[in-house]
Short mmCIF file of C-alpha atoms in Angstrom, two decimals:
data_model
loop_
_atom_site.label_atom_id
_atom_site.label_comp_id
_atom_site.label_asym_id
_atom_site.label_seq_id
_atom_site.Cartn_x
_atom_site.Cartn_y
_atom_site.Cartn_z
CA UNK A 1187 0.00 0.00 0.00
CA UNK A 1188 1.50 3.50 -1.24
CA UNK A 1189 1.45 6.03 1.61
CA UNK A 1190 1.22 9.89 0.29
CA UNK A 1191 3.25 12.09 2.91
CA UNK A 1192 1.70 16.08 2.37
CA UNK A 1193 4.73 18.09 3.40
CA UNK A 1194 3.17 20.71 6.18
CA UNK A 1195 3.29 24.30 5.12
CA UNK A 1196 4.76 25.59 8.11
CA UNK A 1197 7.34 23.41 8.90
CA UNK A 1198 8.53 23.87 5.32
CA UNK A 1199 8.41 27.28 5.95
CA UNK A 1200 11.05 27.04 8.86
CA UNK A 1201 12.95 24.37 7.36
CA UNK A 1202 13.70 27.21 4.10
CA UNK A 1203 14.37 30.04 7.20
CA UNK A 1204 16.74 27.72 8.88
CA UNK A 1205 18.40 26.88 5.51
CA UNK A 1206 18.88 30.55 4.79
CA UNK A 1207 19.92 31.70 8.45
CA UNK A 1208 22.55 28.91 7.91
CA UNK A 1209 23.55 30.01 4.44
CA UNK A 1210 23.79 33.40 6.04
CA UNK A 1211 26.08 32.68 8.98
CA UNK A 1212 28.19 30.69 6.74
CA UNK A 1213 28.83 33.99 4.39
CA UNK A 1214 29.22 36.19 7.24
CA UNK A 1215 31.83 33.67 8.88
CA UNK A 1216 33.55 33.28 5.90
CA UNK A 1217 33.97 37.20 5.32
CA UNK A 1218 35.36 37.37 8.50
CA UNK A 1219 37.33 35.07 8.81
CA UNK A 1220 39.30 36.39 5.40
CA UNK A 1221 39.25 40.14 7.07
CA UNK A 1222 40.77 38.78 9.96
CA UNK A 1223 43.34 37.00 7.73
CA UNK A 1224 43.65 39.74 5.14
CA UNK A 1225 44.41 41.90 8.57
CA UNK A 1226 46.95 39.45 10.45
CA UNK A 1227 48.82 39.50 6.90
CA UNK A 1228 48.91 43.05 6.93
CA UNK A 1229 49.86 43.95 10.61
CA UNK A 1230 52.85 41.28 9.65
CA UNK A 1231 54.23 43.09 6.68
CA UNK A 1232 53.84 46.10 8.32
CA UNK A 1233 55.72 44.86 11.42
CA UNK A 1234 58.63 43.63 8.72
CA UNK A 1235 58.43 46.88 7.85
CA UNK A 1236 60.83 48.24 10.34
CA UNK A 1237 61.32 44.54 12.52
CA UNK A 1238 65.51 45.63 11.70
CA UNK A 1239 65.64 49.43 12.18
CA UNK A 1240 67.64 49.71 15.26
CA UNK A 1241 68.93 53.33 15.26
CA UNK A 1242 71.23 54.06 17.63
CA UNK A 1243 71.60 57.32 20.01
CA UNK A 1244 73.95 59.25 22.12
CA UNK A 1245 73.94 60.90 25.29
CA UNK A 1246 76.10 63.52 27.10
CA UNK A 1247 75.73 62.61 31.11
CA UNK A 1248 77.71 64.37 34.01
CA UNK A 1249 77.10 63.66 37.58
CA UNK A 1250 77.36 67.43 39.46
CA UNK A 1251 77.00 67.34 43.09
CA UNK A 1252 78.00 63.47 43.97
CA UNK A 1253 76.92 62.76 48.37
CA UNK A 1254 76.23 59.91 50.17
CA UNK A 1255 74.08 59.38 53.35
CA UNK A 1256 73.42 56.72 55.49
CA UNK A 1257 69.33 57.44 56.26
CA UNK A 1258 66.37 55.11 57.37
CA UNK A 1259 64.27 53.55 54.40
CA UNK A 1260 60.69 53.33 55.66
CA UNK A 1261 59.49 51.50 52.78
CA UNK A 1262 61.53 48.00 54.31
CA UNK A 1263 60.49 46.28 57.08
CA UNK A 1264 63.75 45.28 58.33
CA UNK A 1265 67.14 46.84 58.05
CA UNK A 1266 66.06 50.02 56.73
CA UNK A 1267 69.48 52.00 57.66
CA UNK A 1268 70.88 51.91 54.10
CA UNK A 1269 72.87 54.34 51.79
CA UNK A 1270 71.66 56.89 49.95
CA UNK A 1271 73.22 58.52 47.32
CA UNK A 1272 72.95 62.29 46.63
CA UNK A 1273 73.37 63.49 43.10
CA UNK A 1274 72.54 66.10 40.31
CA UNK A 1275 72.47 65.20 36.91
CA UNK A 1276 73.49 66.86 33.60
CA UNK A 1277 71.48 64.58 30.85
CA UNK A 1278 71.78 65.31 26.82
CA UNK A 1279 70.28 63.63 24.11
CA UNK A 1280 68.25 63.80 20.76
CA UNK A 1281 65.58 61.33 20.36
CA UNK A 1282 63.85 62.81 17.17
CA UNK A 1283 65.33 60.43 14.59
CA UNK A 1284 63.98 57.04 16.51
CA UNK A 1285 60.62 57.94 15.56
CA UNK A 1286 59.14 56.42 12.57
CA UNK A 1287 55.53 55.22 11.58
CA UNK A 1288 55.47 52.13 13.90
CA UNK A 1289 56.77 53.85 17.03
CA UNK A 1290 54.13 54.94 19.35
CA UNK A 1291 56.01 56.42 22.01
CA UNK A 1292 59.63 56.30 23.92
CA UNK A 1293 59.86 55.28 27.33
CA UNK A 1294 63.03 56.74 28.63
CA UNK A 1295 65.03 55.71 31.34
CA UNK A 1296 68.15 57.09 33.39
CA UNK A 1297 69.84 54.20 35.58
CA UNK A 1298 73.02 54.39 38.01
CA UNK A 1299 74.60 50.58 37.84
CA UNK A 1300 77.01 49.37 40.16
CA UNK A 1301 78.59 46.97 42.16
CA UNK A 1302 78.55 45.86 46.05
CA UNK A 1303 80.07 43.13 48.28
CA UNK A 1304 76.57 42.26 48.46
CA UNK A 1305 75.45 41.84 44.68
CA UNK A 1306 77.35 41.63 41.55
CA UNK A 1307 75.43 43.82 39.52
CA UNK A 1308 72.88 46.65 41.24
CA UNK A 1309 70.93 48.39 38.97
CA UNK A 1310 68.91 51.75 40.37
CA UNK A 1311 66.36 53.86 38.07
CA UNK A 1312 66.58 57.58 39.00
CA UNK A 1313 64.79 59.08 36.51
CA UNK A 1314 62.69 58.67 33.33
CA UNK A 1315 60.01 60.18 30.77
CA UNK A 1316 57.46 58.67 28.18
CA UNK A 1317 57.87 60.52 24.76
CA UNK A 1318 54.73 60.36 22.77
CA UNK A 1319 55.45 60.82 19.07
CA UNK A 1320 54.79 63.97 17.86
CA UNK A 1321 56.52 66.04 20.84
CA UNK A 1322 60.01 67.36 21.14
CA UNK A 1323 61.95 64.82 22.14
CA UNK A 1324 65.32 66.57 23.14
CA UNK A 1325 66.74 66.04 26.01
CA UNK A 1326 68.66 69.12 27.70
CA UNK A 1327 68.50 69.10 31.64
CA UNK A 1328 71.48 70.71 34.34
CA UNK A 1329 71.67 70.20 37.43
CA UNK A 1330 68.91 67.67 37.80
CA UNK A 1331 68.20 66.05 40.52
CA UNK A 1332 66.62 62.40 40.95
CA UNK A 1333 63.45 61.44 39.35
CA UNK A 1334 62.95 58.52 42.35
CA UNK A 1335 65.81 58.28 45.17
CA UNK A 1336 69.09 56.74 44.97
CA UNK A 1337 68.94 53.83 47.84
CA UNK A 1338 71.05 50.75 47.99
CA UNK A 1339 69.80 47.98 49.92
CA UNK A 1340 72.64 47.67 52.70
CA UNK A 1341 75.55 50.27 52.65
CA UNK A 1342 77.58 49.85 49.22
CA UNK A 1343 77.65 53.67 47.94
CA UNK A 1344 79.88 54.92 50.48
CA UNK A 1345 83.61 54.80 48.77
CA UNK A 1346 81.85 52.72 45.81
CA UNK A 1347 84.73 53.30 43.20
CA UNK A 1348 82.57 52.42 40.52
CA UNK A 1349 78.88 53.77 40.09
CA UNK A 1350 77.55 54.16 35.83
CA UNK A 1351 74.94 56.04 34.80
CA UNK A 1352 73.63 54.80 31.29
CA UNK A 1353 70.41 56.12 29.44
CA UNK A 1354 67.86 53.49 28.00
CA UNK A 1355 64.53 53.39 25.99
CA UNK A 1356 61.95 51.09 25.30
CA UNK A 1357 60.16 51.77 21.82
CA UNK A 1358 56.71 50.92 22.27
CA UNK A 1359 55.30 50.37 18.53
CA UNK A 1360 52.06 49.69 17.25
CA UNK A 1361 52.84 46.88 15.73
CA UNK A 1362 55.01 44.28 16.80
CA UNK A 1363 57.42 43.51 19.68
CA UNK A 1364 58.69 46.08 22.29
CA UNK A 1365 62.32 46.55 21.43
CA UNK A 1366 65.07 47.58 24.49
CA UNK A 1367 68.32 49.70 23.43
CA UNK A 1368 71.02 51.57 25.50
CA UNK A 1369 72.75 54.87 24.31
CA UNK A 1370 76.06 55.29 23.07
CA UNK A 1371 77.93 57.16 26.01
CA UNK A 1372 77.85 56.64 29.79
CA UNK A 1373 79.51 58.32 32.30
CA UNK A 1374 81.23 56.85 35.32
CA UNK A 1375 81.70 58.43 39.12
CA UNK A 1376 83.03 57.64 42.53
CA UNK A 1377 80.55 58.35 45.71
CA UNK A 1378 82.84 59.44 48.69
CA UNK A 1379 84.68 57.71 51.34
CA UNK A 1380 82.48 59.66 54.20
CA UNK A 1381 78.78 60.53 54.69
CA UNK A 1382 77.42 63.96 54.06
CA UNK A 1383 77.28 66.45 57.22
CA UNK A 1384 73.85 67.04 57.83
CA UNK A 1385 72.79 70.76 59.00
CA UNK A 1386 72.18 71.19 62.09
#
């Protein structure tokens, strides 16, 4: 015996919505997915764009008035007697030329490296500055003082033979990896055998 089936109106009338809602997510996953791609490709490129310009820079540093103190350091919890050095800085350097499309800003950095009894490499940041691009990005200061303070974590400033000051950067691009570089030119000083008289 031959069964007619009589397809249903409605439910052929959802099965054709469901068929195009599923023909439309398809398409709109498919553009998508090739923007994303067409993107990723060109964020690459444009990264290979300038992944090997390293320029270089130089900087003029002088270290003016050079003291040392031995003064508490609240922020630690135990031995908080420590050193403290006492410096102003003469800093000079042009920035200007390690700009280029990628390069969103500079953060710039001014550390004091040394060594101690206590640790074979001490590294201190005493001052820095973000450089967005766009603004001057000269450097001309005398007779600065210290962004942050000078502390060592025990007492190796006093008679420390040996204390660097070096000026860094990170380039922060849009695209791509943050890079780290150093400038050409450091400048080297001696912290005293004796602590600073304090005024009475």
């Amino acid at each position: 015996m031959k069964t007619n089936y009589i397809r249903h109106p409605a439910r052929f009338e959802f099965t054709l919505r469901v068929a195009i809602m599923n023909t439309i997510l398809a398409r709109c996953s498919a553009l998508l997915t090739a923007t994303l791609t067409l993107l990723g490709a060109i964020m690459f490129l444009c990264f290979l764009s300038t992944a090997f310009d390293k320029p270089s820079s130089s900087a003029k540093l002088n270290a003016g008035r050079i003291a040392v103190d031995s003064a508490n350091d609240y922020s630690q919890t135990v031995d908080f007697n420590n050193d403290l050095g006492l410096i102003t800085i003469d800093l000079e350097s042009t920035l200007d030329h390690l700009f280029n499309w990628n390069v969103k800003q500079l953060f710039v950095y001014l550390t004091a490296e040394y060594e101690t009894s206590q640790n074979k490499f001490n590294q201190v940041v005493l001052w820095d500055r973000i450089i967005l691009r766009g603004t001057k990005a000269s450097l001309v200061y005398r007779n600065m003082n210290s962004k942050y303070y000078f502390w060592d974590d025990g007492h190796g400033l006093r008679g420390n033979p040996n204390v660097t000051l070096r000026l860094s950067w990170n380039s922060i691009p849009n695209v791509g990896a943050l890079s780290f570089m150093q400038s050409e030119g450091s400048y080297t000083f001696s912290f005293p055998d004796t602590y600073t008289e304090r005024r009475k």
